[in-house]
PDB file of C-alpha atoms in Angstrom:
ATOM      1  CA  MET A  16      45.736 190.418 191.613  1.00 47.00           C
ATOM      2  CA  GLU A  17      47.038 189.166 194.995  1.00 46.00           C
ATOM      3  CA  TYR A  18      44.278 191.918 196.727  1.00 44.00           C
ATOM      4  CA  MET A  19      41.640 190.180 194.613  1.00 44.00           C
ATOM      5  CA  ARG A  20      42.716 186.524 195.402  1.00 47.00           C
ATOM      6  CA  ILE A  21      42.473 187.171 198.941  1.00 46.00           C
ATOM      7  CA  PHE A  22      39.180 189.434 198.845  1.00 42.00           C
ATOM      8  CA  GLY A  23      37.662 186.339 197.063  1.00 49.00           C
ATOM      9  CA  VAL A  24      38.626 183.713 199.688  1.00 46.00           C
ATOM     10  CA  PHE A  25      37.250 186.533 202.060  1.00 45.00           C
ATOM     11  CA  LEU A  26      33.728 186.144 200.132  1.00 45.00           C
ATOM     12  CA  VAL A  27      33.848 182.136 200.390  1.00 46.00           C
ATOM     13  CA  ALA A  28      34.587 182.230 204.086  1.00 45.00           C
ATOM     14  CA  LEU A  29      31.751 184.817 204.969  1.00 42.00           C
ATOM     15  CA  TRP A  30      29.376 182.723 202.637  1.00 43.00           C
ATOM     16  CA  ILE A  31      29.873 179.745 204.636  1.00 38.00           C
ATOM     17  CA  ILE A  32      29.175 181.708 208.022  1.00 36.00           C
ATOM     18  CA  VAL A  33      26.115 183.167 206.541  1.00 36.00           C
ATOM     19  CA  VAL A  34      24.211 180.231 204.709  1.00 38.00           C
ATOM     20  CA  ASP A  35      25.181 177.379 207.275  1.00 37.00           C
ATOM     21  CA  ALA A  36      21.751 177.394 208.672  1.00 34.00           C
ATOM     22  CA  ARG A  37      20.123 178.557 205.664  1.00 37.00           C
ATOM     23  CA  VAL A  38      20.929 175.667 203.679  1.00 44.00           C
ATOM     24  CA  LEU A  39      19.931 172.966 206.497  1.00 48.00           C
ATOM     25  CA  GLY A  40      16.635 174.705 205.999  1.00 47.00           C
ATOM     26  CA  GLY A  41      17.177 176.369 209.778  1.00 43.00           C
ATOM     27  CA  ARG A  42      16.637 172.730 211.625  1.00 45.00           C
ATOM     28  CA  GLY A  43      19.108 173.338 214.111  1.00 43.00           C
ATOM     29  CA  ILE A  44      21.744 170.749 215.394  1.00 43.00           C
ATOM     30  CA  GLU A  45      21.080 167.375 214.498  1.00 49.00           C
ATOM     31  CA  LYS A  46      20.637 164.473 216.667  1.00 62.00           C
ATOM     32  CA  TYR A  47      23.805 162.519 217.202  1.00 74.00           C
ATOM     33  CA  VAL A  48      23.979 159.499 214.890  1.00 89.00           C
ATOM     34  CA  THR A  49      26.554 156.626 214.634  1.00 92.00           C
ATOM     35  CA  PHE A  50      27.796 155.222 211.461  1.00 96.00           C
ATOM     36  CA  GLY A  51      26.167 151.797 212.234  1.00 95.00           C
ATOM     37  CA  GLN A  52      23.009 153.285 212.832  1.00 94.00           C
ATOM     38  CA  THR A  53      22.989 154.706 209.160  1.00 95.00           C
ATOM     39  CA  TYR A  54      25.422 153.227 207.007  1.00 97.00           C
ATOM     40  CA  VAL A  55      26.815 149.603 206.424  1.00 97.00           C
ATOM     41  CA  VAL A  56      30.175 148.488 204.642  1.00 98.00           C
ATOM     42  CA  LYS A  57      29.487 147.419 201.297  1.00 98.00           C
ATOM     43  CA  TRP A  58      33.093 146.279 200.322  1.00 98.00           C
ATOM     44  CA  GLY A  59      36.711 146.012 201.789  1.00 98.00           C
ATOM     45  CA  GLN A  60      35.661 144.874 205.181  1.00 97.00           C
ATOM     46  CA  SER A  61      39.122 144.834 206.337  1.00 98.00           C
ATOM     47  CA  HIS A  62      39.806 148.280 205.157  1.00 98.00           C
ATOM     48  CA  VAL A  63      36.994 149.975 207.031  1.00 98.00           C
ATOM     49  CA  SER A  64      37.912 151.255 210.752  1.00 97.00           C
ATOM     50  CA  ALA A  65      34.983 153.034 212.796  1.00 93.00           C
ATOM     51  CA  ILE A  66      36.467 155.168 215.365  1.00 90.00           C
ATOM     52  CA  HIS A  67      35.630 157.556 218.245  1.00 85.00           C
ATOM     53  CA  SER A  68      32.657 155.566 219.252  1.00 85.00           C
ATOM     54  CA  GLY A  69      31.245 155.734 215.385  1.00 88.00           C
ATOM     55  CA  LYS A  70      31.585 159.405 214.954  1.00 92.00           C
ATOM     56  CA  GLU A  71      34.453 158.794 212.241  1.00 96.00           C
ATOM     57  CA  VAL A  72      34.993 156.328 209.820  1.00 98.00           C
ATOM     58  CA  ASP A  73      38.531 155.673 207.790  1.00 98.00           C
ATOM     59  CA  LEU A  74      38.700 153.807 204.560  1.00 98.00           C
ATOM     60  CA  TYR A  75      42.428 152.582 203.456  1.00 98.00           C
ATOM     61  CA  MET A  76      43.681 151.269 200.095  1.00 98.00           C
ATOM     62  CA  ASP A  77      46.636 149.418 199.919  1.00 98.00           C
ATOM     63  CA  PRO A  78      47.627 146.818 196.655  1.00 98.00           C
ATOM     64  CA  SER A  79      45.228 144.427 197.986  1.00 98.00           C
ATOM     65  CA  SER A  80      41.906 146.483 198.176  1.00 98.00           C
ATOM     66  CA  GLY A  81      39.940 149.720 198.655  1.00 98.00           C
ATOM     67  CA  ALA A  82      36.702 149.981 200.637  1.00 98.00           C
ATOM     68  CA  GLY A  83      32.980 151.746 200.467  1.00 98.00           C
ATOM     69  CA  PHE A  84      30.296 151.767 202.717  1.00 98.00           C
ATOM     70  CA  GLU A  85      26.752 152.591 201.629  1.00 98.00           C
ATOM     71  CA  SER A  86      23.618 153.777 203.410  1.00 97.00           C
ATOM     72  CA  LYS A  87      20.828 151.620 204.712  1.00 96.00           C
ATOM     73  CA  ASN A  88      18.184 153.361 203.222  1.00 95.00           C
ATOM     74  CA  THR A  89      17.167 154.055 199.642  1.00 96.00           C
ATOM     75  CA  TYR A  90      16.047 157.655 199.019  1.00 97.00           C
ATOM     76  CA  GLY A  91      13.729 159.199 196.114  1.00 96.00           C
ATOM     77  CA  SER A  92      14.927 162.742 196.970  1.00 97.00           C
ATOM     78  CA  GLY A  93      16.615 165.121 199.546  1.00 98.00           C
ATOM     79  CA  LEU A  94      19.782 166.481 200.926  1.00 98.00           C
ATOM     80  CA  PHE A  95      22.948 164.258 201.769  1.00 98.00           C
ATOM     81  CA  GLN A  96      25.764 165.728 203.436  1.00 98.00           C
ATOM     82  CA  MET A  97      28.969 164.191 204.651  1.00 97.00           C
ATOM     83  CA  ARG A  98      32.384 165.590 206.321  1.00 98.00           C
ATOM     84  CA  ILE A  99      35.288 164.445 204.293  1.00 98.00           C
ATOM     85  CA  LYS A 100      39.093 164.830 204.496  1.00 98.00           C
ATOM     86  CA  VAL A 101      40.797 162.983 201.740  1.00 98.00           C
ATOM     87  CA  PRO A 102      44.255 160.785 201.498  1.00 97.00           C
ATOM     88  CA  GLY A 103      47.384 163.044 201.558  1.00 91.00           C
ATOM     89  CA  GLY A 104      50.795 162.089 200.603  1.00 86.00           C
ATOM     90  CA  ASN A 105      51.696 161.118 196.700  1.00 95.00           C
ATOM     91  CA  SER A 106      47.752 160.069 195.838  1.00 98.00           C
ATOM     92  CA  GLY A 107      48.026 160.571 192.408  1.00 98.00           C
ATOM     93  CA  GLY A 108      45.712 157.815 190.884  1.00 98.00           C
ATOM     94  CA  VAL A 109      43.512 157.485 193.961  1.00 98.00           C
ATOM     95  CA  VAL A 110      40.061 158.397 194.190  1.00 98.00           C
ATOM     96  CA  THR A 111      37.650 159.360 196.925  1.00 98.00           C
ATOM     97  CA  ALA A 112      33.881 159.274 196.226  1.00 98.00           C
ATOM     98  CA  PHE A 113      30.962 160.564 197.678  1.00 98.00           C
ATOM     99  CA  TYR A 114      27.741 160.244 195.304  1.00 98.00           C
ATOM    100  CA  LEU A 115      24.112 158.922 195.252  1.00 98.00           C
ATOM    101  CA  THR A 116      23.785 155.913 192.848  1.00 98.00           C
ATOM    102  CA  SER A 117      20.593 153.498 192.062  1.00 96.00           C
ATOM    103  CA  LYS A 118      21.047 149.942 191.707  1.00 92.00           C
ATOM    104  CA  GLY A 119      20.771 147.812 188.505  1.00 89.00           C
ATOM    105  CA  GLY A 120      21.302 148.717 184.625  1.00 89.00           C
ATOM    106  CA  SER A 121      20.877 151.814 183.221  1.00 93.00           C
ATOM    107  CA  GLN A 122      21.768 153.606 186.589  1.00 95.00           C
ATOM    108  CA  ASP A 123      21.361 157.086 187.980  1.00 98.00           C
ATOM    109  CA  GLU A 124      24.190 158.592 189.728  1.00 98.00           C
ATOM    110  CA  ILE A 125      25.481 161.913 191.180  1.00 98.00           C
ATOM    111  CA  ASP A 126      29.161 162.178 192.180  1.00 98.00           C
ATOM    112  CA  PHE A 127      31.745 164.110 193.961  1.00 98.00           C
ATOM    113  CA  GLU A 128      34.922 162.593 193.001  1.00 98.00           C
ATOM    114  CA  PHE A 129      38.367 163.785 194.245  1.00 98.00           C
ATOM    115  CA  LEU A 130      40.899 162.852 192.110  1.00 98.00           C
ATOM    116  CA  GLY A 131      44.386 162.471 194.063  1.00 98.00           C
ATOM    117  CA  ASN A 132      48.003 164.104 192.904  1.00 97.00           C
ATOM    118  CA  ASN A 133      51.503 163.697 193.772  1.00 96.00           C
ATOM    119  CA  ASP A 134      54.063 166.580 194.661  1.00 87.00           C
ATOM    120  CA  GLY A 135      52.081 168.862 196.497  1.00 87.00           C
ATOM    121  CA  LYS A 136      49.923 169.663 193.440  1.00 94.00           C
ATOM    122  CA  PRO A 137      46.309 170.381 194.059  1.00 95.00           C
ATOM    123  CA  ILE A 138      43.671 167.913 194.485  1.00 97.00           C
ATOM    124  CA  THR A 139      40.855 168.216 191.758  1.00 98.00           C
ATOM    125  CA  LEU A 140      37.247 167.858 192.626  1.00 98.00           C
ATOM    126  CA  GLN A 141      35.250 166.156 190.072  1.00 98.00           C
ATOM    127  CA  THR A 142      31.479 166.198 189.813  1.00 98.00           C
ATOM    128  CA  ASN A 143      29.239 164.261 187.396  1.00 98.00           C
ATOM    129  CA  VAL A 144      25.518 163.350 186.772  1.00 98.00           C
ATOM    130  CA  PHE A 145      24.192 160.263 185.353  1.00 98.00           C
ATOM    131  CA  ALA A 146      20.611 159.634 183.872  1.00 97.00           C
ATOM    132  CA  ASN A 147      19.700 156.185 182.537  1.00 95.00           C
ATOM    133  CA  GLY A 148      23.020 155.257 182.515  1.00 96.00           C
ATOM    134  CA  GLU A 149      24.848 158.054 180.384  1.00 95.00           C
ATOM    135  CA  GLY A 150      27.302 160.168 182.122  1.00 96.00           C
ATOM    136  CA  ASN A 151      29.859 162.108 180.677  1.00 96.00           C
ATOM    137  CA  ARG A 152      28.675 165.844 182.234  1.00 97.00           C
ATOM    138  CA  GLU A 153      32.072 166.005 184.141  1.00 98.00           C
ATOM    139  CA  GLU A 154      32.896 169.685 185.713  1.00 98.00           C
ATOM    140  CA  ARG A 155      36.346 169.998 187.675  1.00 98.00           C
ATOM    141  CA  PHE A 156      37.098 172.519 190.113  1.00 98.00           C
ATOM    142  CA  GLN A 157      40.658 173.494 192.136  1.00 97.00           C
ATOM    143  CA  LEU A 158      39.131 174.239 195.312  1.00 97.00           C
ATOM    144  CA  TRP A 159      39.922 177.212 197.652  1.00 97.00           C
ATOM    145  CA  PHE A 160      41.109 175.167 200.214  1.00 97.00           C
ATOM    146  CA  ASN A 161      43.555 172.433 200.635  1.00 96.00           C
ATOM    147  CA  PRO A 162      41.009 169.072 201.408  1.00 97.00           C
ATOM    148  CA  ILE A 163      43.748 166.986 202.621  1.00 97.00           C
ATOM    149  CA  LYS A 164      44.452 169.236 205.616  1.00 96.00           C
ATOM    150  CA  HIS A 165      41.024 169.590 207.402  1.00 97.00           C
ATOM    151  CA  TYR A 166      37.707 168.209 206.896  1.00 98.00           C
ATOM    152  CA  HIS A 167      34.830 169.886 204.695  1.00 98.00           C
ATOM    153  CA  THR A 168      31.203 169.228 204.039  1.00 98.00           C
ATOM    154  CA  TYR A 169      30.053 168.181 200.820  1.00 98.00           C
ATOM    155  CA  GLY A 170      26.412 168.137 199.904  1.00 98.00           C
ATOM    156  CA  ILE A 171      24.116 167.043 197.254  1.00 98.00           C
ATOM    157  CA  LEU A 172      20.407 168.670 197.112  1.00 98.00           C
ATOM    158  CA  TRP A 173      18.551 166.310 194.885  1.00 98.00           C
ATOM    159  CA  ASN A 174      14.901 167.110 194.271  1.00 98.00           C
ATOM    160  CA  PRO A 175      12.008 167.197 191.545  1.00 97.00           C
ATOM    161  CA  TYR A 176      13.371 170.886 190.268  1.00 98.00           C
ATOM    162  CA  GLN A 177      17.076 170.664 190.390  1.00 98.00           C
ATOM    163  CA  ILE A 178      20.559 169.065 191.905  1.00 98.00           C
ATOM    164  CA  VAL A 179      22.641 171.320 193.456  1.00 98.00           C
ATOM    165  CA  PHE A 180      26.681 170.396 194.631  1.00 98.00           C
ATOM    166  CA  TYR A 181      27.557 171.927 197.756  1.00 98.00           C
ATOM    167  CA  VAL A 182      30.996 172.437 199.158  1.00 98.00           C
ATOM    168  CA  ASP A 183      30.957 173.873 202.906  1.00 97.00           C
ATOM    169  CA  ASN A 184      27.239 174.577 201.771  1.00 96.00           C
ATOM    170  CA  ILE A 185      28.439 176.850 198.644  1.00 97.00           C
ATOM    171  CA  PRO A 186      26.669 175.741 195.578  1.00 98.00           C
ATOM    172  CA  ILE A 187      29.134 175.166 193.084  1.00 98.00           C
ATOM    173  CA  ARG A 188      27.124 173.402 190.505  1.00 98.00           C
ATOM    174  CA  VAL A 189      23.447 173.323 189.709  1.00 98.00           C
ATOM    175  CA  TYR A 190      21.759 170.540 187.304  1.00 98.00           C
ATOM    176  CA  LYS A 191      18.075 171.699 186.320  1.00 98.00           C
ATOM    177  CA  ASN A 192      15.109 169.430 185.682  1.00 97.00           C
ATOM    178  CA  GLU A 193      13.746 170.919 182.629  1.00 95.00           C
ATOM    179  CA  LYS A 194      12.024 169.947 179.642  1.00 92.00           C
ATOM    180  CA  GLY A 195      13.814 167.412 177.255  1.00 92.00           C
ATOM    181  CA  VAL A 196      16.793 167.092 179.864  1.00 96.00           C
ATOM    182  CA  SER A 197      17.769 163.431 181.038  1.00 96.00           C
ATOM    183  CA  TYR A 198      17.457 163.722 184.899  1.00 97.00           C
ATOM    184  CA  PRO A 199      18.001 161.240 187.835  1.00 97.00           C
ATOM    185  CA  SER A 200      14.845 159.705 188.911  1.00 94.00           C
ATOM    186  CA  LYS A 201      15.502 156.240 190.207  1.00 95.00           C
ATOM    187  CA  PRO A 202      15.601 155.546 194.068  1.00 95.00           C
ATOM    188  CA  MET A 203      19.251 156.174 195.113  1.00 96.00           C
ATOM    189  CA  GLN A 204      21.464 155.107 197.811  1.00 97.00           C
ATOM    190  CA  VAL A 205      24.257 156.970 199.325  1.00 98.00           C
ATOM    191  CA  GLU A 206      27.860 155.537 198.882  1.00 98.00           C
ATOM    192  CA  THR A 207      31.434 156.357 199.310  1.00 98.00           C
ATOM    193  CA  SER A 208      34.677 154.271 198.192  1.00 98.00           C
ATOM    194  CA  LEU A 209      38.138 154.831 198.060  1.00 98.00           C
ATOM    195  CA  TRP A 210      39.214 152.979 194.960  1.00 98.00           C
ATOM    196  CA  ASN A 211      42.188 152.934 192.114  1.00 98.00           C
ATOM    197  CA  GLY A 212      41.559 155.057 189.615  1.00 98.00           C
ATOM    198  CA  ASP A 213      44.897 155.474 187.864  1.00 97.00           C
ATOM    199  CA  ALA A 214      43.427 154.263 184.477  1.00 98.00           C
ATOM    200  CA  TRP A 215      42.330 157.791 184.165  1.00 97.00           C
ATOM    201  CA  ALA A 216      42.212 160.077 187.567  1.00 97.00           C
ATOM    202  CA  THR A 217      45.527 161.723 187.538  1.00 97.00           C
ATOM    203  CA  ASP A 218      46.949 163.548 184.230  1.00 96.00           C
ATOM    204  CA  GLY A 219      44.230 161.519 182.055  1.00 95.00           C
ATOM    205  CA  GLY A 220      46.002 158.073 183.661  1.00 97.00           C
ATOM    206  CA  GLN A 221      49.588 158.957 182.862  1.00 96.00           C
ATOM    207  CA  THR A 222      49.854 159.225 186.821  1.00 96.00           C
ATOM    208  CA  LYS A 223      49.908 155.609 188.282  1.00 97.00           C
ATOM    209  CA  ILE A 224      49.467 154.946 191.899  1.00 98.00           C
ATOM    210  CA  ASN A 225      52.969 154.887 193.843  1.00 97.00           C
ATOM    211  CA  TRP A 226      52.296 151.773 196.267  1.00 98.00           C
ATOM    212  CA  SER A 227      55.097 152.511 198.488  1.00 97.00           C
ATOM    213  CA  TYR A 228      53.107 155.423 199.672  1.00 96.00           C
ATOM    214  CA  SER A 229      50.029 153.049 200.974  1.00 97.00           C
ATOM    215  CA  PRO A 230      47.931 152.777 202.742  1.00 98.00           C
ATOM    216  CA  PHE A 231      46.371 155.564 201.616  1.00 98.00           C
ATOM    217  CA  ILE A 232      43.412 156.687 203.981  1.00 98.00           C
ATOM    218  CA  ALA A 233      39.919 158.780 203.769  1.00 98.00           C
ATOM    219  CA  HIS A 234      38.090 160.098 206.605  1.00 98.00           C
ATOM    220  CA  PHE A 235      34.623 160.567 206.948  1.00 98.00           C
ATOM    221  CA  GLN A 236      32.430 162.271 209.422  1.00 96.00           C
ATOM    222  CA  ASP A 237      28.644 163.560 209.960  1.00 94.00           C
ATOM    223  CA  PHE A 238      26.790 160.461 209.832  1.00 95.00           C
ATOM    224  CA  SER A 239      23.269 162.521 210.699  1.00 93.00           C
ATOM    225  CA  GLY A 240      23.667 164.528 207.401  1.00 94.00           C
ATOM    226  CA  LEU A 241      20.856 162.562 205.800  1.00 95.00           C
ATOM    227  CA  SER A 242      17.339 164.315 204.955  1.00 96.00           C
ATOM    228  CA  GLY A 243      15.652 162.457 202.371  1.00 96.00           C
ATOM    229  CA  CYS A 244      12.483 160.627 201.419  1.00 96.00           C
ATOM    230  CA  TYR A 245      12.695 157.078 202.338  1.00 93.00           C
ATOM    231  CA  ILE A 246      11.706 154.659 199.514  1.00 90.00           C
ATOM    232  CA  ASP A 247      12.676 151.387 200.976  1.00 78.00           C
ATOM    233  CA  GLY A 248       9.784 148.644 200.444  1.00 69.00           C
ATOM    234  CA  ARG A 249       7.807 150.763 198.522  1.00 65.00           C
ATOM    235  CA  SER A 250       7.214 151.387 194.609  1.00 63.00           C
ATOM    236  CA  ASN A 251      10.318 152.247 192.716  1.00 66.00           C
ATOM    237  CA  ASN A 252       8.534 155.278 191.579  1.00 68.00           C
ATOM    238  CA  VAL A 253       9.925 158.106 193.523  1.00 79.00           C
ATOM    239  CA  ALA A 254       6.868 160.501 192.691  1.00 83.00           C
ATOM    240  CA  ALA A 255       5.836 160.455 196.073  1.00 89.00           C
ATOM    241  CA  CYS A 256       9.175 161.778 197.145  1.00 95.00           C
ATOM    242  CA  GLY A 257       8.558 165.146 195.079  1.00 95.00           C
ATOM    243  CA  SER A 258       5.709 166.267 197.539  1.00 94.00           C
ATOM    244  CA  SER A 259       6.203 169.898 198.887  1.00 93.00           C
ATOM    245  CA  ASN A 260       5.763 168.466 202.448  1.00 94.00           C
ATOM    246  CA  TYR A 261       9.365 167.625 202.628  1.00 96.00           C
ATOM    247  CA  TRP A 262      11.342 170.748 203.207  1.00 97.00           C
ATOM    248  CA  TRP A 263      13.904 170.212 200.594  1.00 98.00           C
ATOM    249  CA  ASN A 264      11.567 170.276 197.716  1.00 97.00           C
ATOM    250  CA  ALA A 265       9.842 173.558 199.303  1.00 96.00           C
ATOM    251  CA  GLY A 266      10.345 176.670 197.184  1.00 95.00           C
ATOM    252  CA  LYS A 267      13.517 178.339 198.081  1.00 95.00           C
ATOM    253  CA  TYR A 268      15.188 174.686 197.400  1.00 97.00           C
ATOM    254  CA  GLN A 269      13.534 174.990 193.787  1.00 97.00           C
ATOM    255  CA  ARG A 270      16.084 177.691 192.379  1.00 97.00           C
ATOM    256  CA  LEU A 271      18.996 179.515 194.137  1.00 97.00           C
ATOM    257  CA  SER A 272      18.621 182.797 195.851  1.00 96.00           C
ATOM    258  CA  GLY A 273      19.837 185.643 194.527  1.00 96.00           C
ATOM    259  CA  TYR A 274      22.932 185.562 197.007  1.00 95.00           C
ATOM    260  CA  GLU A 275      23.267 182.063 196.250  1.00 97.00           C
ATOM    261  CA  GLN A 276      23.563 182.670 192.554  1.00 97.00           C
ATOM    262  CA  LYS A 277      26.453 185.406 193.085  1.00 97.00           C
ATOM    263  CA  MET A 278      28.424 183.198 194.882  1.00 98.00           C
ATOM    264  CA  TYR A 279      27.803 180.331 192.510  1.00 98.00           C
ATOM    265  CA  GLU A 280      29.053 182.378 189.726  1.00 98.00           C
ATOM    266  CA  HIS A 281      32.009 183.584 191.882  1.00 98.00           C
ATOM    267  CA  VAL A 282      33.217 180.135 192.463  1.00 98.00           C
ATOM    268  CA  ARG A 283      32.648 179.118 188.795  1.00 98.00           C
ATOM    269  CA  ASN A 284      34.480 181.835 187.519  1.00 98.00           C
ATOM    270  CA  LYS A 285      37.468 181.622 189.652  1.00 98.00           C
ATOM    271  CA  TYR A 286      37.854 177.605 190.625  1.00 98.00           C
ATOM    272  CA  MET A 287      36.242 175.625 187.782  1.00 98.00           C
ATOM    273  CA  ASN A 288      38.869 174.372 185.147  1.00 97.00           C
ATOM    274  CA  TYR A 289      36.580 171.844 183.359  1.00 98.00           C
ATOM    275  CA  ASP A 290      33.058 171.708 181.799  1.00 98.00           C
ATOM    276  CA  TYR A 291      31.742 169.590 179.738  1.00 98.00           C
ATOM    277  CA  CYS A 292      29.558 171.689 178.137  1.00 97.00           C
ATOM    278  CA  THR A 293      32.776 173.353 176.305  1.00 96.00           C
ATOM    279  CA  ASP A 294      34.376 170.789 175.538  1.00 97.00           C
ATOM    280  CA  ARG A 295      34.062 170.339 171.448  1.00 95.00           C
ATOM    281  CA  SER A 296      36.399 167.149 171.450  1.00 95.00           C
ATOM    282  CA  LYS A 297      33.716 165.814 173.066  1.00 93.00           C
ATOM    283  CA  TYR A 298      30.367 167.038 172.133  1.00 94.00           C
ATOM    284  CA  GLN A 299      30.166 169.056 168.597  1.00 93.00           C
ATOM    285  CA  VAL A 300      27.070 170.099 169.745  1.00 93.00           C
ATOM    286  CA  PRO A 301      26.357 170.434 173.340  1.00 93.00           C
ATOM    287  CA  PRO A 302      23.837 168.300 175.207  1.00 94.00           C
ATOM    288  CA  ARG A 303      20.440 170.072 175.587  1.00 93.00           C
ATOM    289  CA  GLU A 304      21.066 170.871 179.465  1.00 95.00           C
ATOM    290  CA  CYS A 305      24.220 173.115 178.639  1.00 94.00           C
ATOM    291  CA  TYR A 306      21.696 175.601 177.111  1.00 87.00           C
TER     292      TYR A 306
END
């Protein structure tokens, strides 16, 4: 069993090396971009710190506030990435989020949420998809690394065909745009936040935040990781952003490759520990996309 565990980690590490340029469309190294060029603080101004000449931004949370920032641009499709290191220590109840979201009611949203934990217990990575204000599509993973110790890259591909959640360029979740399935279609901004989720995040809300360990600090890097179709100042209809002229809408991003599919299945079989599609206490009849 130990051999199989080590072999599984080796496969994941090998995949990271092989696919890095592939997922980025073979575009090479991105131009250096500072935080202020692409993002703006949304809330908790006094709890946001830009360091290393804008190469890194830290969000702080204490009893008085958390914090968040958002992209200056609004998008209708694209690949959106961020390098993140989540708060360490006893962080039960603390939520670090990286997501796309629309404005106004009946929001569309595509979420990465890191659910803090105490006493060395593993951090849970939760993903969710909202369409027309309806969510409850959670999938949760125990990662093959400790997200507290080092930066890792988290990415969301969103195009007219599919949503793919990536961890270090490994696909861990796919949500397909198929007939009869609710699918995010509103213009969205990229956002991050560090906030108090102790009503639900850890042990179903039983573990509350221990403020004696605050401030909790989440670290963010790579502000050039936005490759999207700008919709700012245009109609709220994102149809124009579905053009095949955008590389993230091209054929190889309309489905996983055979090798991607193998790694996707490996990660889900080994590391996923909750899937809304199999939760009969939530859905006696699974939603259409589960089929």
